[in-house]
Coordinates of C-alpha atoms and ligand atoms in Angstrom, one line a residue:
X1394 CA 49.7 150.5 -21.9
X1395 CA 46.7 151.1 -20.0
X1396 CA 44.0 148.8 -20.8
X1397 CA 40.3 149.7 -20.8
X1398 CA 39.6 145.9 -19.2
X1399 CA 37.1 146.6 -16.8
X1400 CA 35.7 150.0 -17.3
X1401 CA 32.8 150.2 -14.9
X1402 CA 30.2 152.2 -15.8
X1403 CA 30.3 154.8 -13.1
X1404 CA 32.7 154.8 -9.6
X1405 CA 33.2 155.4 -6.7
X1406 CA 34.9 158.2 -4.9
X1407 CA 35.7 158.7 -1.4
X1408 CA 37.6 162.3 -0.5
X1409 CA 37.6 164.0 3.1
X1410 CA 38.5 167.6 3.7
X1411 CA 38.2 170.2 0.8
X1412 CA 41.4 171.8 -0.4
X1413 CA 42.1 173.1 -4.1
X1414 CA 45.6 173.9 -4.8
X1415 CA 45.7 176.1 -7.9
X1416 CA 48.7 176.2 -10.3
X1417 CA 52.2 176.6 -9.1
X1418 CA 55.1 178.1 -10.7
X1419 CA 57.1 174.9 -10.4
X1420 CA 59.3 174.4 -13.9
X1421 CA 57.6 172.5 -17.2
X1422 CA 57.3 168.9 -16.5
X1423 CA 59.6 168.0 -19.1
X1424 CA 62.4 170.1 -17.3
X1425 CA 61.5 168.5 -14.2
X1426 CA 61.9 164.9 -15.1
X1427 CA 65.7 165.5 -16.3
X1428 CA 65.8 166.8 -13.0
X1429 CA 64.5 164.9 -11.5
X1430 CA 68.1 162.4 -11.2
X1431 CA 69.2 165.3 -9.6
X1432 CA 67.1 166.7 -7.0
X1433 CA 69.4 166.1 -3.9
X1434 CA 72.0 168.6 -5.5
X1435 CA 69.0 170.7 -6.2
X1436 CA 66.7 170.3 -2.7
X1437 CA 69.7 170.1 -0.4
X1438 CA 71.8 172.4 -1.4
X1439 CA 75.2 170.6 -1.7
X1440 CA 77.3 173.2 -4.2
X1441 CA 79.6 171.7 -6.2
X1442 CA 78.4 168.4 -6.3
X1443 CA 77.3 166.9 -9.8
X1444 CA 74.9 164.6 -11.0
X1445 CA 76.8 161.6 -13.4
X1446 CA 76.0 163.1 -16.9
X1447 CA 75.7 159.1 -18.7
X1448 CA 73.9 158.3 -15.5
X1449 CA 71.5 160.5 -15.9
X1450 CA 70.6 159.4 -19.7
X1451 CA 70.4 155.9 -18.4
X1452 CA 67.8 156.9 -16.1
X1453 CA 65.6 159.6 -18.6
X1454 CA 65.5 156.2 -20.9
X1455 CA 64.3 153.9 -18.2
X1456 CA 61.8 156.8 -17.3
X1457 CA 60.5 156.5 -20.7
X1458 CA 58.0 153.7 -20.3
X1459 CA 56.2 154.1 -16.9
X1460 CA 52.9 151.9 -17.2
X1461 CA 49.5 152.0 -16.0
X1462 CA 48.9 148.8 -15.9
X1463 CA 45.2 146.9 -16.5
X1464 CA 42.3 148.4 -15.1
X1465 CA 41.3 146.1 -11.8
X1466 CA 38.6 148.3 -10.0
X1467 CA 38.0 148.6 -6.5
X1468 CA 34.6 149.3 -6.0
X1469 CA 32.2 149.8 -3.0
X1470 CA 33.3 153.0 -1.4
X1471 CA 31.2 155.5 -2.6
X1472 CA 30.4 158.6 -0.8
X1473 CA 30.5 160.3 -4.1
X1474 CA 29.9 158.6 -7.5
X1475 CA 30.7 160.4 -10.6
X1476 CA 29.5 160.0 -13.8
X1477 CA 31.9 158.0 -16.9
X1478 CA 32.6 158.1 -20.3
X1479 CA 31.5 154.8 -20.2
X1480 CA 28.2 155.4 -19.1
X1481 CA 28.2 157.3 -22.6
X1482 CA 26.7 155.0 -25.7
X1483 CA 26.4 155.7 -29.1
X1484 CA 22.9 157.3 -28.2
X1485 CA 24.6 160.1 -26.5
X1486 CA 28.0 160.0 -28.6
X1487 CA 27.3 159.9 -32.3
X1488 CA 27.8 163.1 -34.2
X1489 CA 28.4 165.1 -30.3
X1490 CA 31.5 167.3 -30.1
X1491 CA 32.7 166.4 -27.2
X1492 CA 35.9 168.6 -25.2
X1493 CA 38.5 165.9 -23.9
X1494 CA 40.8 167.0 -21.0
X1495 CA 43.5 164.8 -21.3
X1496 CA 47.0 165.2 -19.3
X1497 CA 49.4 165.4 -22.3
X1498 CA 52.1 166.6 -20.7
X1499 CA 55.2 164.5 -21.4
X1500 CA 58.8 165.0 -21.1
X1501 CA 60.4 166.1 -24.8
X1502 CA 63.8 166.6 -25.3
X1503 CA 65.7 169.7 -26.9
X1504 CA 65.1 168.4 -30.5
X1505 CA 61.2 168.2 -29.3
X1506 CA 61.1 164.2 -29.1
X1507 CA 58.8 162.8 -26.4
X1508 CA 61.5 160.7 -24.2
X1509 CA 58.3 158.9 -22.3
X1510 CA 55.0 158.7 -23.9
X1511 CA 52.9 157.3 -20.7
X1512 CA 50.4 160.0 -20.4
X1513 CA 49.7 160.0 -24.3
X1514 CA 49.2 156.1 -24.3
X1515 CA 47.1 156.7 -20.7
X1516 CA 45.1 159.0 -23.2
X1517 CA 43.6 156.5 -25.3
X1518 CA 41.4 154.7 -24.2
X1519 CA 38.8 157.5 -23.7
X1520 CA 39.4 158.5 -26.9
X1521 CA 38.9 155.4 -28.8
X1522 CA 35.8 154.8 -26.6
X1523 CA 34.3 158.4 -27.7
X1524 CA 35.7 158.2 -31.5
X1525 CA 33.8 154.2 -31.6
X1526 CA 31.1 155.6 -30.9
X1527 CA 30.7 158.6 -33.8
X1528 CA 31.6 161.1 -31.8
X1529 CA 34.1 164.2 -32.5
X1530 CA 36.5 164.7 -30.4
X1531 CA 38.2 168.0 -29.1
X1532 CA 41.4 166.9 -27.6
X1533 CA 42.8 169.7 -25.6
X1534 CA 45.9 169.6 -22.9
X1535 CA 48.4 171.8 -21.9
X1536 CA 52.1 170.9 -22.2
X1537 CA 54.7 172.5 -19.8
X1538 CA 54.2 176.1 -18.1
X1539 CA 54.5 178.7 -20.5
X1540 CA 54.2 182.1 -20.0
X1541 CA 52.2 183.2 -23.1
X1542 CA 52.8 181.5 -26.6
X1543 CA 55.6 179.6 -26.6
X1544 CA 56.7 177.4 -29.5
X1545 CA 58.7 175.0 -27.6
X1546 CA 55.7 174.3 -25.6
X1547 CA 53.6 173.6 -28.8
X1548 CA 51.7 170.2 -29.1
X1549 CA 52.4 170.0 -32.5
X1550 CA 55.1 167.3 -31.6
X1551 CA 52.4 165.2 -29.9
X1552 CA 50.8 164.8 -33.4
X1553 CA 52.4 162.3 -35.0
X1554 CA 52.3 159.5 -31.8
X1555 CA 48.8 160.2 -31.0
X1556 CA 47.7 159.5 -34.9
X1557 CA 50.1 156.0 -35.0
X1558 CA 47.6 155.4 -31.4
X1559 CA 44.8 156.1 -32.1
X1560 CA 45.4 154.2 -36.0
X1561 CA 44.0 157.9 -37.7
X1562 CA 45.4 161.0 -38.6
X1563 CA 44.9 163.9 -36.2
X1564 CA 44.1 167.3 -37.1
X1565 CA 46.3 170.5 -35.1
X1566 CA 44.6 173.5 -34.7
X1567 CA 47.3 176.6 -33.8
X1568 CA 45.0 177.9 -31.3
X1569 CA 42.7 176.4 -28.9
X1570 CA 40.1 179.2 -29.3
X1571 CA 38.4 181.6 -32.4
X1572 CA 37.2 181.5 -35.8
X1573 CA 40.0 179.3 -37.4
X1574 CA 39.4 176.6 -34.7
X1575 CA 35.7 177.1 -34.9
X1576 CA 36.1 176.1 -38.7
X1577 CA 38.1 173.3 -38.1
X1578 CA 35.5 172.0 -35.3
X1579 CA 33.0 172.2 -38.1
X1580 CA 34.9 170.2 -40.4
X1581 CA 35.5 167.5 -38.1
X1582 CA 34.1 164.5 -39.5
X1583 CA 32.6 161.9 -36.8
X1584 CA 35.0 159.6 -35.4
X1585 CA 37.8 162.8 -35.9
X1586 CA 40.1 164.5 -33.3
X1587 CA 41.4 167.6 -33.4
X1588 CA 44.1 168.4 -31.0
X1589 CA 43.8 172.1 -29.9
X1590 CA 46.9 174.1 -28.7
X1591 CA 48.3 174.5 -25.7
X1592 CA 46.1 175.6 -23.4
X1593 CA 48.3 177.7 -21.7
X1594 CA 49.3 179.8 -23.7
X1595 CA 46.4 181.8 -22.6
X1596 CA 47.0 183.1 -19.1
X1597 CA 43.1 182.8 -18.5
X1598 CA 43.3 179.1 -18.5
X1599 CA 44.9 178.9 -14.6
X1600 CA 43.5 181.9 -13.5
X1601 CA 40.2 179.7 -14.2
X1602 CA 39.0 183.0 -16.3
X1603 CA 34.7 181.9 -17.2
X1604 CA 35.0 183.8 -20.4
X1605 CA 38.2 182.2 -21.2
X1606 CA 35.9 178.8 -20.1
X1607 CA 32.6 179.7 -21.9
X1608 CA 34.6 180.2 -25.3
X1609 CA 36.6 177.0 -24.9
X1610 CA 33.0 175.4 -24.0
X1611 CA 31.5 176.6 -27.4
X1612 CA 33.1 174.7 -29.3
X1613 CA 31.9 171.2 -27.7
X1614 CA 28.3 169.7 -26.7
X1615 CA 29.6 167.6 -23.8
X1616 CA 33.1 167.4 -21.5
X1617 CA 35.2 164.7 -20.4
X1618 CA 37.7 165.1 -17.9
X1619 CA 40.3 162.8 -18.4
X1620 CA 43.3 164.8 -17.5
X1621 CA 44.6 162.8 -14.2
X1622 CA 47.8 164.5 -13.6
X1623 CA 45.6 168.2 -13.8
X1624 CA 42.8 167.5 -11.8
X1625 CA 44.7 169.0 -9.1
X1626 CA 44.4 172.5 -10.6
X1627 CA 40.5 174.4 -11.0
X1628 CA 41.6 176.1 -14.2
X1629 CA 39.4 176.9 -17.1
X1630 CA 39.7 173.5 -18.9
X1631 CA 38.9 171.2 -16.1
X1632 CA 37.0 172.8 -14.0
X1633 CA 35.6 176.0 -15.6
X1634 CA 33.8 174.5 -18.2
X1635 CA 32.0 172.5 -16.9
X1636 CA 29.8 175.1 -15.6
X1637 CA 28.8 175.0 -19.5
X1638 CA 29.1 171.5 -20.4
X1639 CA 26.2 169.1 -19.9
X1640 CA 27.2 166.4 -19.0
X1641 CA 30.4 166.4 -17.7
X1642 CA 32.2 163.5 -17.4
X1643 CA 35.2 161.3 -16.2
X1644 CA 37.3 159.9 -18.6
X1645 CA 38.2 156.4 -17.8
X1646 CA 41.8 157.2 -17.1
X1647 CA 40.7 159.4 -14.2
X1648 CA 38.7 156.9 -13.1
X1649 CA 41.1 154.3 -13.1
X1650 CA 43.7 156.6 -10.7
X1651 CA 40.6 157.6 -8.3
X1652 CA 39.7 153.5 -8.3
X1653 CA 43.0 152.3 -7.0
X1654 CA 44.3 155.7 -4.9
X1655 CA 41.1 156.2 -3.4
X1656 CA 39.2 152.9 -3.5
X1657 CA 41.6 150.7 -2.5
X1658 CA 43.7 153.0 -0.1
X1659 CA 40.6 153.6 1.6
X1660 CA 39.1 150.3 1.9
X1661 CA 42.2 147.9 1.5
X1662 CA 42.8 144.3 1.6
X1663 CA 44.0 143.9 4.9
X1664 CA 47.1 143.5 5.9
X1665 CA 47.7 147.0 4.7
X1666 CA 51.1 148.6 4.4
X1667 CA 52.2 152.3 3.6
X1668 CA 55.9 152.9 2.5
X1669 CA 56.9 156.5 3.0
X1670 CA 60.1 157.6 1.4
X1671 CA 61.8 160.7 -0.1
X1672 CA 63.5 163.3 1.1
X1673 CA 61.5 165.3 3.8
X1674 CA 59.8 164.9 6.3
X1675 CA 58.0 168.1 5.3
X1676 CA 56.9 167.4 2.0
X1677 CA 55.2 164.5 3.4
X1678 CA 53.3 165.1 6.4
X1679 CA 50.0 165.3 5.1
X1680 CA 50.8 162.0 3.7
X1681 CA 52.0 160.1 6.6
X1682 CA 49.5 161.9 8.7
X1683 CA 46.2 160.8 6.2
X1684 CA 48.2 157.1 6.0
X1685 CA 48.5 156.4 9.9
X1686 CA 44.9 156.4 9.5
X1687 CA 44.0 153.8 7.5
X1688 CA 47.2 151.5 7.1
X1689 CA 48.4 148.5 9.7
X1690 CA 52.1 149.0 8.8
X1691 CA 54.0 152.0 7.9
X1692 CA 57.9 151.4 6.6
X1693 CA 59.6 154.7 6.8
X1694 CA 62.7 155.4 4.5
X1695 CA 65.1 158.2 2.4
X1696 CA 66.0 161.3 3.7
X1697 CA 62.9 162.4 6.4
X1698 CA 63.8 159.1 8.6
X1699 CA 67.0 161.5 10.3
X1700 CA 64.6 163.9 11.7
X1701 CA 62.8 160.9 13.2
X1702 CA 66.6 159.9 14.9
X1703 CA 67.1 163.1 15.7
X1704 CA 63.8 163.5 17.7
X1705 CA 64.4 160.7 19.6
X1706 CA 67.6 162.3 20.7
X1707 CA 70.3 160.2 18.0
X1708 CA 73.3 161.5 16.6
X1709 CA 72.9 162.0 12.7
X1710 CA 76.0 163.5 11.7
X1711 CA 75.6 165.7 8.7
X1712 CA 72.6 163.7 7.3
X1713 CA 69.7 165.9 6.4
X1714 CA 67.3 166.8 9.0
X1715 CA 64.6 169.4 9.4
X1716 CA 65.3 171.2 12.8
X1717 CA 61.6 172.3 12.9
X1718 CA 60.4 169.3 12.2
X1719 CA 61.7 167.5 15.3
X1720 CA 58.1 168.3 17.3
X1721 CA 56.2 167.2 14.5
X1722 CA 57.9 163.5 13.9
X1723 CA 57.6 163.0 17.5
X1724 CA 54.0 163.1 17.3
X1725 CA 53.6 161.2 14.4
X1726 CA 55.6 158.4 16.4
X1727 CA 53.1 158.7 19.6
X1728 CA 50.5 159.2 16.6
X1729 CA 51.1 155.9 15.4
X1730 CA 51.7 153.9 18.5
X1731 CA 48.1 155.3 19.5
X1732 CA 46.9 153.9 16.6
X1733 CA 48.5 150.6 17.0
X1734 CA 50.0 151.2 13.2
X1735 CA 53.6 149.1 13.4
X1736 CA 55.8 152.2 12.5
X1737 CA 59.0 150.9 11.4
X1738 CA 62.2 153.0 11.2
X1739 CA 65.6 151.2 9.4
X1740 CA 67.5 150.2 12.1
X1741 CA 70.7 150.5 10.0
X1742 CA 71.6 153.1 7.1
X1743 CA 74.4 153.0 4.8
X1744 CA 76.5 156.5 5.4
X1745 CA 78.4 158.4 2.8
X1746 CA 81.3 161.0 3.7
X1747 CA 80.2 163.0 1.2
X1748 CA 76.9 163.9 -1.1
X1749 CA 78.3 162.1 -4.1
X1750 CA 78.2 159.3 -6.6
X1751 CA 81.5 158.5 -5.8
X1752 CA 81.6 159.1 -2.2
X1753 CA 83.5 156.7 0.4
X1754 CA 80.3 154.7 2.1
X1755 CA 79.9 152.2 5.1
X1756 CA 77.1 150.4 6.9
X1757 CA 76.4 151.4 10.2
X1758 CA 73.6 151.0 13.0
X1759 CA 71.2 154.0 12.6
X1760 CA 72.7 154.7 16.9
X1761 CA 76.5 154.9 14.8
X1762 CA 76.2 157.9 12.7
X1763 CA 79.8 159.8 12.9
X1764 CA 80.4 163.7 12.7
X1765 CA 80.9 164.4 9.5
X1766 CA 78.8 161.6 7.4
X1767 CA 75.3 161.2 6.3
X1768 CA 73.2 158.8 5.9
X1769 CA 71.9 158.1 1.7
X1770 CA 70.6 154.8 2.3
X1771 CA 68.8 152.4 4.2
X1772 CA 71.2 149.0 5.7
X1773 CA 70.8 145.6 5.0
X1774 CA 69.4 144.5 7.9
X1775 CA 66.6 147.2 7.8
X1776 CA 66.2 145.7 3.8
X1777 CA 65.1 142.4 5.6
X1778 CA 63.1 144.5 8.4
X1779 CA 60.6 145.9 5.9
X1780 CA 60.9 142.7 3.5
X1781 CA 59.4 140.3 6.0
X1782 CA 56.7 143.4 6.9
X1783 CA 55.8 143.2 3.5
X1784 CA 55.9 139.5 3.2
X1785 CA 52.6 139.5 5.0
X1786 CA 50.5 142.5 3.2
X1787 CA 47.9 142.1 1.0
X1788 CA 47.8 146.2 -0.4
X1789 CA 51.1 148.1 -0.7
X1790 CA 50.9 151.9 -1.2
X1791 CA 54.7 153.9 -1.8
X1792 CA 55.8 156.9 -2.0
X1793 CA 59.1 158.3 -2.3
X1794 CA 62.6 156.4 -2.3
X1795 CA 64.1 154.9 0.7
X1796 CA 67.8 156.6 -0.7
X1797 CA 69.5 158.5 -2.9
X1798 CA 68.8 155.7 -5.9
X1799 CA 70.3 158.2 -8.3
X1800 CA 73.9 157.0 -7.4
X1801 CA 74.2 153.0 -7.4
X1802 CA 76.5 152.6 -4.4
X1803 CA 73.0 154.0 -2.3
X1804 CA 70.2 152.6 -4.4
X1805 CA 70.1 148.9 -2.6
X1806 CA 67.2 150.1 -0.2
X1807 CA 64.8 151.9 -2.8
X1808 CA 65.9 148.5 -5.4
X1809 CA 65.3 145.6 -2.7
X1810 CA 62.2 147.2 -1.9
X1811 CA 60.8 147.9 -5.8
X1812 CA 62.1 143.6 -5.9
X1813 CA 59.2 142.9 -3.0
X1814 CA 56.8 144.4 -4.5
X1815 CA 56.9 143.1 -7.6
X1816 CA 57.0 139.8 -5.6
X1817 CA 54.1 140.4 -3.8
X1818 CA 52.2 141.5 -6.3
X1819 CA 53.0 138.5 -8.3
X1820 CA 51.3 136.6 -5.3
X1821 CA 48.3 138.7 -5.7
X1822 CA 49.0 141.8 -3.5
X1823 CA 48.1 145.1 -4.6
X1824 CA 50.5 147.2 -4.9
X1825 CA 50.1 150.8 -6.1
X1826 CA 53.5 153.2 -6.9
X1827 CA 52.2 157.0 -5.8
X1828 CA 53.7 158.8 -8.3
X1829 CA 57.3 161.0 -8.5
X1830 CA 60.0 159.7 -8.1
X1831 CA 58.7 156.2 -6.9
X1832 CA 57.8 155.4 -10.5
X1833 CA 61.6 156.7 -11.6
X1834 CA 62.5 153.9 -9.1
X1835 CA 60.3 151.3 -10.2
X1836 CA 61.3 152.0 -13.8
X1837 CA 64.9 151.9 -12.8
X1838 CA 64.7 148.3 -11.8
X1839 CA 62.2 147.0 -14.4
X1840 CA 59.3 145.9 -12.2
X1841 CA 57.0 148.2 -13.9
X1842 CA 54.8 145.7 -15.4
X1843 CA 54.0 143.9 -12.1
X1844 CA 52.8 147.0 -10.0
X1845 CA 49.2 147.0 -10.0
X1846 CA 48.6 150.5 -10.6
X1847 CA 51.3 153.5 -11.1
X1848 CA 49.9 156.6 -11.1
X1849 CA 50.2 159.5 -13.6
X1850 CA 49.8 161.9 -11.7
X1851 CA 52.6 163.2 -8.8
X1852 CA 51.0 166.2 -7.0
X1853 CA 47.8 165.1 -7.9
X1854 CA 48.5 161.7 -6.5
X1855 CA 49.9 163.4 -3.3
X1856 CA 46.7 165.2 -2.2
X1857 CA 44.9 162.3 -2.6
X1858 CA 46.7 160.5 -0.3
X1859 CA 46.4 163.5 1.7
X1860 CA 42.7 163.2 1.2
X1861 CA 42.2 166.2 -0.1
X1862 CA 39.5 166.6 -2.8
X1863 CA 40.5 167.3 -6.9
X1864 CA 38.2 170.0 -8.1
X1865 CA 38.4 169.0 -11.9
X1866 CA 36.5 166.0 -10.3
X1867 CA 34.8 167.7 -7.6
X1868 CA 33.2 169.6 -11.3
X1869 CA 31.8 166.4 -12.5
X1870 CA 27.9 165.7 -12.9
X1871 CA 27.4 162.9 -10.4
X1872 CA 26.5 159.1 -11.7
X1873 CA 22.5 158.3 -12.2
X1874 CA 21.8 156.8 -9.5
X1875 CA 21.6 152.8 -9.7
X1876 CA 18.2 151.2 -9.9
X1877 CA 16.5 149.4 -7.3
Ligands
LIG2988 N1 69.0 159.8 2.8 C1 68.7 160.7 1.9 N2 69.3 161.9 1.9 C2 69.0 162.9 1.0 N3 68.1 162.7 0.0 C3 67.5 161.6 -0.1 C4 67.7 160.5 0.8 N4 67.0 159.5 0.5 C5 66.3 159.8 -0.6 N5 66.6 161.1 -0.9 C6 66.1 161.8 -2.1 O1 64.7 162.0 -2.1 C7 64.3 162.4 -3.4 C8 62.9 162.1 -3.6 O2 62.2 162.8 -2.7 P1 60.6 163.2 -2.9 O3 60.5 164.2 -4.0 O4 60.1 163.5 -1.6 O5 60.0 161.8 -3.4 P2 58.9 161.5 -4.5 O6 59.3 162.3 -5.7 O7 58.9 160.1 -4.7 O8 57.7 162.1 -3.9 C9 65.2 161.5 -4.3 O9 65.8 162.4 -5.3 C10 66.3 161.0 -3.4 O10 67.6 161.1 -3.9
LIG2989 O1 53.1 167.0 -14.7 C1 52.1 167.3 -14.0 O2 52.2 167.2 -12.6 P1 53.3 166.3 -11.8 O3 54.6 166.7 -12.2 O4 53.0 166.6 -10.3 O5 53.0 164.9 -12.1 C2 50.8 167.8 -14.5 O6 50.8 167.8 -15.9 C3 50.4 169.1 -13.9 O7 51.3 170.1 -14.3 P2 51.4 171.4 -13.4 O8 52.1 171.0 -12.1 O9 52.3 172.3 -14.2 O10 50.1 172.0 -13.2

């Protein structure tokens, strides 16, 4: 689980251009991680083709226990300090209500079990902190995207894993505003939680609504923003209140994620090598584009590298390409070469004759693409390519799988590739998993545990690496500011 190892008492932060995305209408995470093993059928469109059911289940357990792993901070980048929870002692804590924003939105299954418990467990160590110190904590998160009160998207299942945690017994309020959670916030005892309800079941919460944020703010005397995976999104409870909390603060969970995908992205060990995976091109660009900035190597893999091909005039047979995307990945070719970042493309791809578990494959130059076939995977020979690049690097950044690792006879790339890193990182490389599917991969082969940081976080990981700024840290009160 995440450890609170190193918790500095403030850190640094180092964002570019300003962008807020507010909330999408994407489905609940929890529907999204089952499928999740099956976007390809989903995101390109091939009808008729299905997903292996046991499959499938094998993979939603492996998901189950994606770890951040211990807190190594990267410091020394700041063009922006915020303010921690661990610059919070028992002077400021004991007997203070405080409002955590956590990111407690984990996958449950259909008789409401949580099938992966990582954001809970990344929870804790804020809350221990704030509950060691006499305070009384107001836990509050939203689970899924309801529309209104919804009892599947409770939190009341939460309940019983957070207590066994946090070694207490958490109170559940059935609201996460008014008089009955007023009275329970009175008759929290220091050293309590009390886990409001969903947040969302109010539609004021991500329309950012103040009054919605005033009356959540009443019922604490200082915020902590620990919610990760949210601070993507300026809605009421992380970014609105804090227009009425004083101080507002970042949990150490937030600060961990900004420490490793902003510290060390931005001021790596050198060699420094991105791997850029998935299956667009389009879904990436910002990505790739904010990378070839700051990395020496960039490995590119999965679906997006056909468009690539295709651009430089190669037959790709029926693999998937983005037509108006050709333009585009030619410039990020001359964008790189200008740069003098080594842009590698596989040289070799394994090709399928259909979009299917099952489907007859072969190995073939990435020139050798036959009508009718599509490439799912990267070849051997470009497994060796990118191994002996990342022989050499001393920080790792990846995002997105180099195949369609959801059937095994193309999951060699995305595997070999999860293999190096955890052998790298073993040798003292950092190596950081960008969230999405990435950590499904990582899971899938079981070198979790060595990665030096995986995030919590997917499309707020993203527009990090896109360097684009988080306003539920953006709302933070800014660290005091270090002695002379
Ligand atoms: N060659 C390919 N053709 C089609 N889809 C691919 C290919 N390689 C990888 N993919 C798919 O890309 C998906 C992941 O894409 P994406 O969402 O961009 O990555 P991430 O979630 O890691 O950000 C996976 O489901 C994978 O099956
Ligand atoms: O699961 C989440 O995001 P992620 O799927 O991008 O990691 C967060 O809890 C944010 O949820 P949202 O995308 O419904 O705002």
């Amino acid at each position: 689980m995440a450890s609170t190892a190193a918790t500095p008492s403030s850190f640094s932060l180092l964002q570019s251009s300003s962008s807020a995305s507010t909330s999408s209408t994407r489905s609940p995470s929890f529907v999204r991680l089952a499928s999740t093993l099956r976007p390809p059928l989903r995101r390109l469109g091939f009808a008729g083709a299905a997903a292996d059911a046991s499959f499938s289940l094998h993979v939603l357990s492996k998901i189950n226990s994606y770890k951040s792993q211990s807190t190594k901070p990267i410091r020394g980048v700041a063009s922006m300090a915020k303010k921690s929870v661990g610059d919070l002692t028992s002077a400021d804590l004991k007997g203070k209500k405080v409002f955590v924003r956590a990111d407690l939105n984990v996958p449950l299954d259909d008789s409401q079990n949580i099938t992966d418990d990582t954001r809970i467990r990344a929870a804790i160590p804020t809350i221990k902190h704030l509950i060691n110190n006499g305070a009384k904590v107001i836990l509050s998160s939203h689970l899924g995207r309801p529309k209104g009160v919804t009892p599947k998207f409770s939190l009341a299942p939460l309940v019983p894993r957070l207590s066994e945690l946090l070694g207490l017994q958490v109170v559940k309020a059935d609201d996460c505003i008014g008089p009955d959670v007023e009275k329970l916030v009175a008759e929290l005892p220091e050293g309590g939680v009390l886990l409001l309800e969903n947040v969302r079941f109010y539609k004021e919460e991500e329309k950012n609504d103040p009054e919605f944020a005033k009356k959540l703010a009443s019922l604490a005397d200082l915020y902590v923003n620990d919610a990760f995976g949210t601070a993507h999104r300026a809605h009421a409870s992380t970014e609105g209140v804090t227009k009425f909390l004083k101080p507002s603060v970042a949990g150490f969970l937030l600060q961990k994620e900004l420490d490793y995908l902003v510290g060390a992205v931005s001021n790596p060990k050198r060699p420094f090598a991105a791997i850029v995976g998935g299956s667009k091109v389009s879904s990436k660009i910002g990505v790739i584009e904010s990378l070839l900035e700051k990395c020496d190597i960039l490995l590119l893999g999965g679906g997006m590298i056909f468009t690539f091909y295709k651009a430089q005039g190669m037959s790709v047979g029926s693999s998937l390409v983005e037509e108006d995307k050709l333009d585009l990945a030619t410039s990020l070719l001359a964008k790189a070469k200008e740069k003098g970042v080594s842009l590698l493309l596989p040289t070799d791809v394994v090709i399928a004759d259909k979009f299917a578990a099952d489907a007859d494959s072969k190995i073939v130059p990435a020139s050798g693409i036959p009508d009718g076939w599509m490439g799912l995977d990267i070849g051997p020979d470009s497994i060796k390519t990118f191994s002996e690049a990342l022989d050499t690097t001393q920080t790792v950044i990846w995002n997105g799988p180099m195949g369609v690792f959801e059937f095994e006879k193309f999951a060699a790339g995305t595997e070999a590739i999860a293999k190096k890193l955890e052998e790298i990182s073993k040798k003292g490389a950092t190596t950081i998993i960008g969230g999405g599917d990435s950590v499904a991969a990582v899971e899938k082969v079981g070198v979790a545990e060595a990665m030096s940081h995986i995030s919590t976080g997917g499309g707020a990981s993203l527009e990090l690496l896109e360097g684009k700024q988080l306003p539920g840290v953006l709302a933070l009160n800014e660290a005091d500011p270090v002695p002379v």
